[in-house]
mmCIF file of N, CA and C in Angstrom:
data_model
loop_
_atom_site.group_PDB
_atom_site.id
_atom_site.type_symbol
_atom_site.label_atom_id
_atom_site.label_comp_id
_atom_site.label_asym_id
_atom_site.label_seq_id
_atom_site.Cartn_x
_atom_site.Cartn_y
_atom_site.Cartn_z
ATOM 1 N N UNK A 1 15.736 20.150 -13.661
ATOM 2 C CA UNK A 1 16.228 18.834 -13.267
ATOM 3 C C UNK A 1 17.530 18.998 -12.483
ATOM 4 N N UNK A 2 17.350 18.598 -11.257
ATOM 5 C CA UNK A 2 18.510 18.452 -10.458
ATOM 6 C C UNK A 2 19.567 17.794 -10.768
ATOM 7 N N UNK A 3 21.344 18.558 -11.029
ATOM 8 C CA UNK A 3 22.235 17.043 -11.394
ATOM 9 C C UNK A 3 23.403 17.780 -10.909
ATOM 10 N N UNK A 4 24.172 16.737 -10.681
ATOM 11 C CA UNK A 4 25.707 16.725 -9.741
ATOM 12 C C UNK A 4 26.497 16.339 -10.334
ATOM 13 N N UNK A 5 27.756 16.666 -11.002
ATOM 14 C CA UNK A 5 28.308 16.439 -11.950
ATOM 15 C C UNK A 5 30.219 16.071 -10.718
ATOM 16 N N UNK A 6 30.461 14.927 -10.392
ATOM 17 C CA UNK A 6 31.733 15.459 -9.441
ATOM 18 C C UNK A 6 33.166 14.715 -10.779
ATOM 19 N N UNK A 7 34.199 15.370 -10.022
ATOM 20 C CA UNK A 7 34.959 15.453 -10.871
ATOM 21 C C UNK A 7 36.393 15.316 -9.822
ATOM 22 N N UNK A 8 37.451 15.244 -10.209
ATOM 23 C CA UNK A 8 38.711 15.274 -9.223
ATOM 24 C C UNK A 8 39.263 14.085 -8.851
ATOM 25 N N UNK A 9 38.765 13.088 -8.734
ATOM 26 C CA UNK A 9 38.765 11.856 -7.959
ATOM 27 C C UNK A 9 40.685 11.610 -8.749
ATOM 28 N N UNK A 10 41.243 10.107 -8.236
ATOM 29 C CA UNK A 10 42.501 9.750 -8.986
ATOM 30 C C UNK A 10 42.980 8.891 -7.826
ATOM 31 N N UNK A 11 44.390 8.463 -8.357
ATOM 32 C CA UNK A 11 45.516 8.318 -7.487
ATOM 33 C C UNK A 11 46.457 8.779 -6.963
ATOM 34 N N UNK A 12 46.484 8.568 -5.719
ATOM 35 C CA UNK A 12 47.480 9.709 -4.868
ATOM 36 C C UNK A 12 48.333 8.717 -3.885
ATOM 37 N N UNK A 13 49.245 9.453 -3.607
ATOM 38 C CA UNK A 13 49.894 8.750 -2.677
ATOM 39 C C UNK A 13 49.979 9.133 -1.272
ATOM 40 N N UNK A 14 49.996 8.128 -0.197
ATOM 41 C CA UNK A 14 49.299 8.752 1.469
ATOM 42 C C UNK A 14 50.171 9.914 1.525
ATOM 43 N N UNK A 15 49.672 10.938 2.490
ATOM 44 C CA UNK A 15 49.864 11.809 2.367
ATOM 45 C C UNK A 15 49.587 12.839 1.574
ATOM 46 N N UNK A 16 48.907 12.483 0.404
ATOM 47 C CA UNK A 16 48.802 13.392 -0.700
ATOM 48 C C UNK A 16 47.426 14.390 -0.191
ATOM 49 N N UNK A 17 47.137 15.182 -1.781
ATOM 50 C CA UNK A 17 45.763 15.946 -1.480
ATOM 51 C C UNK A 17 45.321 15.658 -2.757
ATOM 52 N N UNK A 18 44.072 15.554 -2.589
ATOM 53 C CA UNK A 18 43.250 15.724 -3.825
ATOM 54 C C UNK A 18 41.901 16.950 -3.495
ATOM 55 N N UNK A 19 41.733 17.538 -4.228
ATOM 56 C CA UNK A 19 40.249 18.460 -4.555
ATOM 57 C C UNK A 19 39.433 17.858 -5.898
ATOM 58 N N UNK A 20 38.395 17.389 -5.173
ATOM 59 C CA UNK A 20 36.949 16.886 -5.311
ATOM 60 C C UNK A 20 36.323 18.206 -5.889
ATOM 61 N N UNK A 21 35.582 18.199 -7.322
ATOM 62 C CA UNK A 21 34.588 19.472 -7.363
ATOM 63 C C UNK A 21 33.053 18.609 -7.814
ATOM 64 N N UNK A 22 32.232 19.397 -7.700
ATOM 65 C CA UNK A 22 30.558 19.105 -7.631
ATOM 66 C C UNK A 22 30.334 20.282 -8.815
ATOM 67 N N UNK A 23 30.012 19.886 -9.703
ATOM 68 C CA UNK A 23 29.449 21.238 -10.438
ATOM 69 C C UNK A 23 27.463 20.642 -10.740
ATOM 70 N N UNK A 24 27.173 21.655 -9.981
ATOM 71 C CA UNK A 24 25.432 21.666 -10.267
ATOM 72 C C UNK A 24 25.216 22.538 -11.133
ATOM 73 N N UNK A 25 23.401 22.324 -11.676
ATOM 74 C CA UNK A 25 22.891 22.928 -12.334
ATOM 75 C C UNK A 25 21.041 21.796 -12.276
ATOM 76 N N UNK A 26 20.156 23.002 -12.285
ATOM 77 C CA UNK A 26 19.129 22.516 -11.766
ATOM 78 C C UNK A 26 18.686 23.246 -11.077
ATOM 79 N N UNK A 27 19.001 23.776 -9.999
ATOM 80 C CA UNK A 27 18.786 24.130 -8.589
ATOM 81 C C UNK A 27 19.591 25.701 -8.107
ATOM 82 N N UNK A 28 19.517 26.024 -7.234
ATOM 83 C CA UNK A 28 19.946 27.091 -6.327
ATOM 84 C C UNK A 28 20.056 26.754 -5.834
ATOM 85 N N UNK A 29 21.635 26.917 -5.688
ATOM 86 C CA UNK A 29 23.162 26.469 -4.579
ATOM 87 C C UNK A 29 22.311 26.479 -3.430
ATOM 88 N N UNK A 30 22.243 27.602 -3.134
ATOM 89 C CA UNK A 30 22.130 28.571 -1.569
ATOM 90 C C UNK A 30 20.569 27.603 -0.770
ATOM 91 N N UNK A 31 19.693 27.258 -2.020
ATOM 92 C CA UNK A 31 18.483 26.533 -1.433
ATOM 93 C C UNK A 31 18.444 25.454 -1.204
ATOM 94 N N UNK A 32 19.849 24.777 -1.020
ATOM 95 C CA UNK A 32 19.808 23.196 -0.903
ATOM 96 C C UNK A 32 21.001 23.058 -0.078
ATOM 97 N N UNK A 33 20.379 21.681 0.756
ATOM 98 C CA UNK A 33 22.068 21.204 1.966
ATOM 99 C C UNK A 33 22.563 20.432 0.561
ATOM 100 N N UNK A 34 24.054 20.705 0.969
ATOM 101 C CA UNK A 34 24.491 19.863 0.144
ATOM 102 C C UNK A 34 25.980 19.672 0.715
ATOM 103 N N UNK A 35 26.416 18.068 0.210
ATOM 104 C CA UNK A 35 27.564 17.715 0.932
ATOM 105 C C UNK A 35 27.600 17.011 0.340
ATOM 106 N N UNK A 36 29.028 15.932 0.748
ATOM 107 C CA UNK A 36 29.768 14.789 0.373
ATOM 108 C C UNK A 36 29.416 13.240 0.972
ATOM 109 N N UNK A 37 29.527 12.568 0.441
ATOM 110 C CA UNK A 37 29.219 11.093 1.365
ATOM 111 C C UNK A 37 30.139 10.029 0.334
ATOM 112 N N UNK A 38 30.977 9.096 0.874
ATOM 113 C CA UNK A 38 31.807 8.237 0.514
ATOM 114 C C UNK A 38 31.457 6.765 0.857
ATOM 115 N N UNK A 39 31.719 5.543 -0.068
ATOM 116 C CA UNK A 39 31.369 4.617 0.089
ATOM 117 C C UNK A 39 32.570 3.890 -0.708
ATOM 118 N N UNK A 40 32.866 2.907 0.393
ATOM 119 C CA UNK A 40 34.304 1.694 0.176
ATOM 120 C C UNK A 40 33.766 0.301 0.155
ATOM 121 N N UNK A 41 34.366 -0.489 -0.370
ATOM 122 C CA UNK A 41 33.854 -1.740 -1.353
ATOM 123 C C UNK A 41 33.772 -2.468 0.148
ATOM 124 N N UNK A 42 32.568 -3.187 0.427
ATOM 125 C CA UNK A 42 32.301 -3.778 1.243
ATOM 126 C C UNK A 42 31.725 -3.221 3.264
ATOM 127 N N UNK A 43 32.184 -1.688 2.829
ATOM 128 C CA UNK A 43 31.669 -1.112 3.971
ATOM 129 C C UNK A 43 30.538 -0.288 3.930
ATOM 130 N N UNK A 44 29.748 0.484 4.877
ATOM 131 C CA UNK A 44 28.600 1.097 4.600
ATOM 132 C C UNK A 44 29.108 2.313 4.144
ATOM 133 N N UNK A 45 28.286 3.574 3.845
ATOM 134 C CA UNK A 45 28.089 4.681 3.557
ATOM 135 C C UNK A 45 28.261 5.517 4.343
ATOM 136 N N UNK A 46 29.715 6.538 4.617
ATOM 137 C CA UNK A 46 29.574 7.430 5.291
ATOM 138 C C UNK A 46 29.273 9.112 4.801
ATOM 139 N N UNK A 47 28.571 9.328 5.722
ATOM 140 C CA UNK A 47 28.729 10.981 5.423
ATOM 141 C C UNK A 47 30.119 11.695 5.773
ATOM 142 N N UNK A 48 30.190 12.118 4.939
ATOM 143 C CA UNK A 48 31.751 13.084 5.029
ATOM 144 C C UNK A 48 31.778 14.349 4.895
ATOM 145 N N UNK A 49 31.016 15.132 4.714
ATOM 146 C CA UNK A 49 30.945 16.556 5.384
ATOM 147 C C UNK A 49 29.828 17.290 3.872
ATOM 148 N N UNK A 50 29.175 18.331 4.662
ATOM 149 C CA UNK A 50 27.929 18.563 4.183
ATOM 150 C C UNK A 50 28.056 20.456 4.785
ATOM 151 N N UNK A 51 27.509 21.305 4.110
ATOM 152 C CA UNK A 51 26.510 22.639 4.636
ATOM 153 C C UNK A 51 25.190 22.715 4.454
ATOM 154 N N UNK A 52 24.612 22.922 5.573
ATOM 155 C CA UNK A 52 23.378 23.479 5.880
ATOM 156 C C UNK A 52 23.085 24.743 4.926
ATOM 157 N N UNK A 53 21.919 24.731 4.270
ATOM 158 C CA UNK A 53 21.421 26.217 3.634
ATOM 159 C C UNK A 53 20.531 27.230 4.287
ATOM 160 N N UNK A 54 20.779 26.958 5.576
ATOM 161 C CA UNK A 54 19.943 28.064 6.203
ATOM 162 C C UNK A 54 20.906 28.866 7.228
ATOM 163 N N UNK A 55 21.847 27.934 7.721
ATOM 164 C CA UNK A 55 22.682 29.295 8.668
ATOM 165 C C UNK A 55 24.112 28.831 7.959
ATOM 166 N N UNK A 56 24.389 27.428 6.876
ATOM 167 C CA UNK A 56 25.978 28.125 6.290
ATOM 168 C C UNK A 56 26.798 26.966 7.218
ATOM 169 N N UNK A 57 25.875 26.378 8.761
ATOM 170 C CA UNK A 57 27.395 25.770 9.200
ATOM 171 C C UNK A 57 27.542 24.331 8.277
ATOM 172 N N UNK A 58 28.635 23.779 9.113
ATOM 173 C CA UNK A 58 29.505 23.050 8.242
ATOM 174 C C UNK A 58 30.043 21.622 9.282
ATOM 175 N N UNK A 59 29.685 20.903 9.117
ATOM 176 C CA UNK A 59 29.819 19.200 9.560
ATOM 177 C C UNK A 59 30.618 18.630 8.628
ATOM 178 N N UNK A 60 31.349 17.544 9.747
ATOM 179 C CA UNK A 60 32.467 17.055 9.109
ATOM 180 C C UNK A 60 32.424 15.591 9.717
ATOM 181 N N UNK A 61 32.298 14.764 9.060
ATOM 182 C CA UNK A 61 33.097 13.327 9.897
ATOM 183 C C UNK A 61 33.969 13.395 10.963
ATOM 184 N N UNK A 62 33.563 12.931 12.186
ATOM 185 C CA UNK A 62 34.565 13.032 13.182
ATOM 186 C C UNK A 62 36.272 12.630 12.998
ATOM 187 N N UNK A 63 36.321 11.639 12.265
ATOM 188 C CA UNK A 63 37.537 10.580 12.037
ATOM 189 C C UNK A 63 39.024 11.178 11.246
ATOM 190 N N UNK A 64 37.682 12.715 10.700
ATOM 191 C CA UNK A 64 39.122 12.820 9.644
ATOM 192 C C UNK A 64 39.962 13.600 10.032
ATOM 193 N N UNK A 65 39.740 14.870 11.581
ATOM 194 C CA UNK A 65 40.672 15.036 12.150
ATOM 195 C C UNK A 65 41.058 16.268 10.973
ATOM 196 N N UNK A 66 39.939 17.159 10.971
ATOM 197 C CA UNK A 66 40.472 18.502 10.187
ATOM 198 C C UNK A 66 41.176 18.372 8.588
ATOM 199 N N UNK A 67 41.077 17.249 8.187
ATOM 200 C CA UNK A 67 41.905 17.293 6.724
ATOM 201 C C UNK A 67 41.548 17.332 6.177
ATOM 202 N N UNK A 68 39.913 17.288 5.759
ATOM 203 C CA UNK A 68 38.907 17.593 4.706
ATOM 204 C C UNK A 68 38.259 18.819 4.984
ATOM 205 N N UNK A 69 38.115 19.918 3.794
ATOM 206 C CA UNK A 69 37.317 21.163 3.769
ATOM 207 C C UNK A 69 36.236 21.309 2.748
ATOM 208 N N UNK A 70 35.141 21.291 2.841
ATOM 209 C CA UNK A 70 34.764 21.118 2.194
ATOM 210 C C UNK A 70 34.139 22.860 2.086
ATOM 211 N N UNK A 71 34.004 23.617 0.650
ATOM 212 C CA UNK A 71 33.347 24.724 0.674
ATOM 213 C C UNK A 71 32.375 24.638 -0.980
ATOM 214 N N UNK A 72 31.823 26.117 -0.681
ATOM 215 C CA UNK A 72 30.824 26.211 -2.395
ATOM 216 C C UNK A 72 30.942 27.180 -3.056
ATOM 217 N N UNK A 73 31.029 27.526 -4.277
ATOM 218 C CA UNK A 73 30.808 28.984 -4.557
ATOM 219 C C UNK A 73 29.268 29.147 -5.473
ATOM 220 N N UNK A 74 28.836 29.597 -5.176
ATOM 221 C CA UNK A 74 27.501 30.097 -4.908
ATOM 222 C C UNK A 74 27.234 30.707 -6.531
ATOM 223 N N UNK A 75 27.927 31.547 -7.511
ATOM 224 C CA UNK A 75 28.147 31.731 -8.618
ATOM 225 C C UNK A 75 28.416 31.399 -9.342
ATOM 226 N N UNK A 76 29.316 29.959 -9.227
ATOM 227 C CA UNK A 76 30.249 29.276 -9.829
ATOM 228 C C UNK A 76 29.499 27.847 -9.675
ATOM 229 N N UNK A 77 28.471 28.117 -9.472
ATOM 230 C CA UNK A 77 27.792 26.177 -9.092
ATOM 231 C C UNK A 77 28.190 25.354 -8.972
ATOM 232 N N UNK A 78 29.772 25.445 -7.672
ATOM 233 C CA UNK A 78 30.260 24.670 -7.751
ATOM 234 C C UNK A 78 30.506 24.217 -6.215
ATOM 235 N N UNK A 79 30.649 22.878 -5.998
ATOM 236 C CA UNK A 79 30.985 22.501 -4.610
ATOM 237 C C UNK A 79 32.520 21.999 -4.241
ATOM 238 N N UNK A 80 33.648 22.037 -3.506
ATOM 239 C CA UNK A 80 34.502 21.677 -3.342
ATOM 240 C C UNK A 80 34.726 20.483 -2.261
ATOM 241 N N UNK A 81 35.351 19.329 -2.234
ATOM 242 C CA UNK A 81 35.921 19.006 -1.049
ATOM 243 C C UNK A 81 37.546 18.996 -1.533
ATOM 244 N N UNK A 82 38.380 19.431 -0.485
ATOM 245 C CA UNK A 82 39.751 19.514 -0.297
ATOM 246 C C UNK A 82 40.136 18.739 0.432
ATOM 247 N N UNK A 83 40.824 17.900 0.142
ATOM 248 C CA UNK A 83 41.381 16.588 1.105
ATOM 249 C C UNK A 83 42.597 16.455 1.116
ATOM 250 N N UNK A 84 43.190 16.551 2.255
ATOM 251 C CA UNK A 84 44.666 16.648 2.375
ATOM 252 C C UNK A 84 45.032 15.373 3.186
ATOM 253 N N UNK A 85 46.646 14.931 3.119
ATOM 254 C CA UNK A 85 46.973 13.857 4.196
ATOM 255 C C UNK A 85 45.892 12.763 3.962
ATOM 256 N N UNK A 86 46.087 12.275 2.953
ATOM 257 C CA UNK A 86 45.074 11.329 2.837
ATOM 258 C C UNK A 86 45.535 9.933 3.304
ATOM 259 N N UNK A 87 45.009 8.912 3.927
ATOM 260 C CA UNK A 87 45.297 8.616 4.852
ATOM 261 C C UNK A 87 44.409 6.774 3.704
ATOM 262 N N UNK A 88 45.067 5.703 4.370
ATOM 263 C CA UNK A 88 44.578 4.067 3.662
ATOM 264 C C UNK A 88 43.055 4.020 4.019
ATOM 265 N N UNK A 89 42.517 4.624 5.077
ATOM 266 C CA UNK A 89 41.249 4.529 4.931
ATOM 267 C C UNK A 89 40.483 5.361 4.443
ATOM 268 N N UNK A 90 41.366 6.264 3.055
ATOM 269 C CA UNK A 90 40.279 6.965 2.627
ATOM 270 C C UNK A 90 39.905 7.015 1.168
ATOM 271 N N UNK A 91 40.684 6.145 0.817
ATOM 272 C CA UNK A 91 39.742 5.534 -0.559
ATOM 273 C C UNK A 91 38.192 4.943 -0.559
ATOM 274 N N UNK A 92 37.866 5.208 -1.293
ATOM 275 C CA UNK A 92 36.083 5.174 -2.047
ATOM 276 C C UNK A 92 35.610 5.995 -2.959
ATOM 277 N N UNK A 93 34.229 5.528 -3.054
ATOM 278 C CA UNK A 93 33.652 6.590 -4.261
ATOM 279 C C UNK A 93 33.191 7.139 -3.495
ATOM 280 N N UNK A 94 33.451 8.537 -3.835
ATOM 281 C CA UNK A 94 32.964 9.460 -3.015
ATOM 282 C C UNK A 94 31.696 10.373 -4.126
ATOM 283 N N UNK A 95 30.638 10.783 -3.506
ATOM 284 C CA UNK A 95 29.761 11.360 -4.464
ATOM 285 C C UNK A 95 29.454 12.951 -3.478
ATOM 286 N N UNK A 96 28.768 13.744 -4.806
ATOM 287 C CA UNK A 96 28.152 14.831 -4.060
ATOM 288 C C UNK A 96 26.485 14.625 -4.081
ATOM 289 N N UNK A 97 26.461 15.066 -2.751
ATOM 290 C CA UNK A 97 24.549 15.034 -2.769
ATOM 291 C C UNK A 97 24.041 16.171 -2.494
ATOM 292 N N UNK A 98 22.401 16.503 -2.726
ATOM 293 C CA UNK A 98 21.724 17.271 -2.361
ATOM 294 C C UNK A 98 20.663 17.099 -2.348
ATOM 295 N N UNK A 99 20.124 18.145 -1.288
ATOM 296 C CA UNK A 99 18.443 18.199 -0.960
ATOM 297 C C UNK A 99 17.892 19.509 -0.376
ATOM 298 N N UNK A 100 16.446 19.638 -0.959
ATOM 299 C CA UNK A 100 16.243 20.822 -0.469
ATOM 300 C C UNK A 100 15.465 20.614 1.273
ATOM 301 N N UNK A 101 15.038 19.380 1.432
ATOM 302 C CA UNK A 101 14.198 19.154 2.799
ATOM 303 C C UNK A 101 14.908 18.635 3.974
ATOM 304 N N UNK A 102 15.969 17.296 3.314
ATOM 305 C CA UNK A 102 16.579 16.686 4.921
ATOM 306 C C UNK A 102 17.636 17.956 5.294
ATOM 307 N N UNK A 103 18.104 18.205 6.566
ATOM 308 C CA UNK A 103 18.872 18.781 7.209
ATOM 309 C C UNK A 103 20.560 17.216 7.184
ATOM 310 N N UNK A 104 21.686 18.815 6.452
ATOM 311 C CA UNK A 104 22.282 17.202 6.591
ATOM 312 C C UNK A 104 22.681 17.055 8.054
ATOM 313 N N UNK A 105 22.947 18.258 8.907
ATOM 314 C CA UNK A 105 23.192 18.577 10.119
ATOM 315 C C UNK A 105 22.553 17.251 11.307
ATOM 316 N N UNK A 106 23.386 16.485 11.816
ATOM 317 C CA UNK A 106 22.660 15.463 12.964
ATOM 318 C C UNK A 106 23.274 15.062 13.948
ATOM 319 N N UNK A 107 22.779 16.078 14.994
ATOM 320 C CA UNK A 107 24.122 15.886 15.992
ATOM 321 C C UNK A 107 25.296 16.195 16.218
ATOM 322 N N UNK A 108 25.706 16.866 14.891
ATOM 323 C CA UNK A 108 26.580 17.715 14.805
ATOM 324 C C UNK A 108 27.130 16.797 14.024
ATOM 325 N N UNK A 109 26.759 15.876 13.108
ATOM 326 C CA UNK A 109 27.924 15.166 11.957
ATOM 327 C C UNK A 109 27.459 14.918 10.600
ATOM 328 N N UNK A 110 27.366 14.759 9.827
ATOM 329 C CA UNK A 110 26.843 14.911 8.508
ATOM 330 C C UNK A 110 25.841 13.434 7.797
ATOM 331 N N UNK A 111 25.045 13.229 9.216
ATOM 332 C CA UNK A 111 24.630 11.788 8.833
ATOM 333 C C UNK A 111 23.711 12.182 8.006
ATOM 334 N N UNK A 112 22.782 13.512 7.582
ATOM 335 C CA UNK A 112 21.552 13.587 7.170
ATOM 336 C C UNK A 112 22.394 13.695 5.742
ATOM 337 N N UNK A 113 23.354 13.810 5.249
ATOM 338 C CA UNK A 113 23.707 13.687 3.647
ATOM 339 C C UNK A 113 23.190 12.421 3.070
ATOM 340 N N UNK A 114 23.105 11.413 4.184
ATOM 341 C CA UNK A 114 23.040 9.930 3.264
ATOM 342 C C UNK A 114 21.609 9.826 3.483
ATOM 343 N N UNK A 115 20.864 11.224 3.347
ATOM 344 C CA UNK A 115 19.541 10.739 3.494
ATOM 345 C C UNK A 115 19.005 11.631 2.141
ATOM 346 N N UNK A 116 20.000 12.643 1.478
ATOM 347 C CA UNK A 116 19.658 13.319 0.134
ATOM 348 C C UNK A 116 19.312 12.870 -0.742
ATOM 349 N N UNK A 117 17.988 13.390 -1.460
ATOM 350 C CA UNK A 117 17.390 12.387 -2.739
ATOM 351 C C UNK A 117 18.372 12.737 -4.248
ATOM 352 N N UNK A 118 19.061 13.615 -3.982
ATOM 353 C CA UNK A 118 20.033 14.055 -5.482
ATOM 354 C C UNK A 118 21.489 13.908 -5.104
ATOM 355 N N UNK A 119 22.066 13.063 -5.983
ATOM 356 C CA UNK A 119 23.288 12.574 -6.209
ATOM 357 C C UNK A 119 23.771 12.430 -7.390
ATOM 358 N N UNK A 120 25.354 12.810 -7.756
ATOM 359 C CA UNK A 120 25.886 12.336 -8.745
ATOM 360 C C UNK A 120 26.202 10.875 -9.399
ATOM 361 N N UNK A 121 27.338 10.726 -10.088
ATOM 362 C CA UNK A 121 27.550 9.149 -10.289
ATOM 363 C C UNK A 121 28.769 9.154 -9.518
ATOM 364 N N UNK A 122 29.511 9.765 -9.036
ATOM 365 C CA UNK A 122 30.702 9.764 -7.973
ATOM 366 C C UNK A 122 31.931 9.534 -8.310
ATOM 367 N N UNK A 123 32.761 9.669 -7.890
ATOM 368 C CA UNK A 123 34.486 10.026 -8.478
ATOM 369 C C UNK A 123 35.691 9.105 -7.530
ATOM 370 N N UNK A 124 35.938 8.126 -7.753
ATOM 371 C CA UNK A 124 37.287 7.490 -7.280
ATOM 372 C C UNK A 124 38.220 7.765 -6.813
ATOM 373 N N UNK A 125 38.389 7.670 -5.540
ATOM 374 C CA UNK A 125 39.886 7.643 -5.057
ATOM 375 C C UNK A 125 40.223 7.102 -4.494
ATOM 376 N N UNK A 126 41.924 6.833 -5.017
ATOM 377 C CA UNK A 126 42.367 5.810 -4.391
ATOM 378 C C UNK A 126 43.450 6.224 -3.542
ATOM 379 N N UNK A 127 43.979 5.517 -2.692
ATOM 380 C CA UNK A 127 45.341 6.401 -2.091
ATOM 381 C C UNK A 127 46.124 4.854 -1.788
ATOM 382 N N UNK A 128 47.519 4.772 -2.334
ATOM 383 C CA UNK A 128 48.254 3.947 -2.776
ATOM 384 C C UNK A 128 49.938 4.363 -2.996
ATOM 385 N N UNK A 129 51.057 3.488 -2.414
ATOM 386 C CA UNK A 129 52.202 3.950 -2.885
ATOM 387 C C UNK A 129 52.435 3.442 -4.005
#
C-alpha cells in the first residue's frame, strides 16, 4: 500500500526557511515520479516541483525563482522540499505525491504532479510576521 507521510510544515516569518519531508513506504523511491504540489484557500492547485524516475531531472515552478529544492534519499524513504525566502504567496497546504505512470515532467514544469494518484494528507504553511 502506497503512503506519504509529510511532515515540516509551521510558521515562519517572510524570509524564513522551512524543510518539508515526505517519508514513504509502500513503494520504491527510485520507481515512482514523485514531487510536491501546494494548494491555497480559494486558489487552484499548483505543482511545485517534482523528479522524474527515469533520468533523475528535476522541475520546478517557474515563480519561485530558485528558492525551493526539492531532493530524495533513496535509502532513507524520504523526500525533501527546502524552501528558503519564503515569500506572502507561499503559504498553503502543501502535499507530497506520487506515481508510477504520469510523467510529472510537462514542458519543463511540474504540471504532471497534479495528475499523481498517491498523496499524503499535507502539511501547513504559513508565512506571517
Amino acid at each position: 500500500q502506497v503512503q506519504l507521510v509529510e511532515s515540516g510544515g509551521g510558521l515562519v516569518q517572510p524570509g524564513g526557511s522551512l524543510r518539508l519531508t515526505c517519508s514513504i513506504s509502500g513503494f520504491i523511491l527510485e520507481d515512482y515520479e514523485i514531487g510536491w504540489f501546494r494548494q491555497a484557500p480559494g486558489k487552484e492547485r499548483e505543482g511545485v516541483a517534482c523528479i522524474d524516475r527515469t533520468d533523475g531531472d528535476i522541475y520546478y515552478l517557474a515563480s519561485l525563482n530558485d528558492r525551493f529544492t526539492i531532493s530524495r534519499d533513496i535509502g532513507e524513504k524520504m523526500v525533501y522540499l527546502q524552501m528558503n525566502n519564503l515569500k506572502p504567496e507561499d503559504p498553503a497546504v502543501y502535499y507530497c505525491a506520487a506515481d508510477s505512470v504520469f510523467r510529472c515532467g510537462v514542458r519543463g514544469l511540474p504540471v504532471g504532479v497534479l495528475s499523481f494518484t498517491s498523496r499524503g494528507q499535507g502539511t501547513q504553511v504559513t508565512v506571517s510576521s
